[in-house]
Amino acid sequence: MAQPEYIVIRALEDGVNVIGLTRGNDTKFHHTEKLDKGEVMIAQFTEHTSAMKIRGKAEIQTAHGLTESEAKK
Ligand code: TRP
């Protein structure tokens, strides 16, 4: 990965979790970052991180476009 893309996550409620999942044979949570409303996290995919899971209501910007996760009911 020469230029890993940046992912921008903007929390739209308190307690949004950004969960990093490991790269490789097994895919496990390795890091959870908690964001409160209005907080922004800018993250990359790395040799350790192959996927991210966003829990809670947030706006997520990637090179593929803008998406929104929803609050848990
Ligand atoms: N130590 C992690 C890594 O280098 C840090 C990290 C990068 C991370 N991107 C992330 C943690 C996304 C959570 C979500 O891969």
Coordinates of C-alpha atoms and ligand atoms in Angstrom, one line a residue:
M1 CA 0.0 0.0 0.0
A2 CA 1.9 3.0 -1.2
Q3 CA -0.7 5.6 -0.2
P4 CA -3.2 4.2 2.2
E5 CA -6.4 6.3 2.0
Y6 CA -7.6 8.3 5.0
I7 CA -11.0 7.6 6.4
V8 CA -12.7 10.5 8.1
I9 CA -15.3 9.6 10.8
R10 CA -17.4 12.4 12.4
A11 CA -19.5 11.4 15.3
L12 CA -23.1 12.5 15.2
E13 CA -23.9 11.3 18.7
D14 CA -22.0 10.6 21.9
G15 CA -20.3 7.2 22.3
V16 CA -19.6 6.3 18.7
N17 CA -17.1 3.5 18.6
V18 CA -14.5 3.1 15.8
I19 CA -13.2 -0.4 16.0
G20 CA -10.1 -1.5 14.1
L21 CA -9.9 -5.1 12.9
T22 CA -6.7 -7.0 12.3
R23 CA -5.3 -8.0 8.9
G24 CA -4.3 -11.6 8.3
N25 CA -5.7 -15.0 8.8
D26 CA -7.9 -14.1 11.7
T27 CA -10.0 -10.9 11.9
K28 CA -10.3 -9.6 15.4
F29 CA -10.9 -6.3 17.1
H30 CA -7.6 -4.8 18.1
H31 CA -8.5 -1.2 19.0
T32 CA -11.7 0.7 20.0
E33 CA -11.8 4.4 19.9
K34 CA -14.7 6.2 21.5
L35 CA -15.9 9.5 19.9
D36 CA -18.4 12.0 21.4
K37 CA -20.7 14.1 19.2
G38 CA -18.7 16.4 17.0
E39 CA -15.4 14.6 17.4
V40 CA -13.6 13.6 14.3
M41 CA -11.2 10.7 13.8
I42 CA -9.0 10.5 10.8
A43 CA -7.6 7.0 10.3
Q44 CA -5.8 4.8 7.7
F45 CA -5.8 1.2 6.8
T46 CA -2.4 -0.2 7.7
E47 CA -0.4 -3.4 7.8
H48 CA -2.2 -4.1 11.1
T49 CA -5.7 -2.8 10.2
S50 CA -7.7 -4.3 7.3
A51 CA -11.2 -3.2 8.3
M52 CA -13.0 -0.8 10.5
K53 CA -16.4 -1.1 12.2
I54 CA -18.3 2.0 13.2
R55 CA -20.9 1.6 15.9
G56 CA -23.3 4.5 16.5
K57 CA -24.4 7.4 14.4
A58 CA -21.6 8.9 12.4
E59 CA -20.7 10.4 9.0
I60 CA -18.0 8.5 7.2
Q61 CA -16.0 10.0 4.4
T62 CA -13.9 7.8 2.2
A63 CA -12.5 8.0 -1.3
H64 CA -15.6 6.0 -2.4
G65 CA -17.9 8.6 -1.1
L66 CA -19.9 9.7 1.9
T67 CA -22.0 7.3 4.0
E68 CA -23.7 7.4 7.3
S69 CA -24.0 4.8 10.0
E70 CA -27.2 4.8 12.0
A71 CA -27.9 4.9 15.7
K72 CA -28.8 1.6 17.3
K73 CA -32.5 1.3 18.1
Ligands
TRP1 N1 -2.1 0.5 15.6 C1 -3.1 0.6 14.6 C2 -2.5 0.4 13.2 O1 -1.4 0.8 13.0 C3 -3.7 2.0 14.7 C4 -4.8 2.2 13.7 C5 -4.7 2.6 12.4 C6 -6.2 2.1 13.9 N2 -5.9 2.7 11.8 C7 -6.9 2.4 12.7 C8 -7.1 1.8 15.0 C9 -8.3 2.3 12.5 C10 -8.4 1.7 14.9 C11 -9.0 2.0 13.6 O2 -3.1 -0.3 12.4

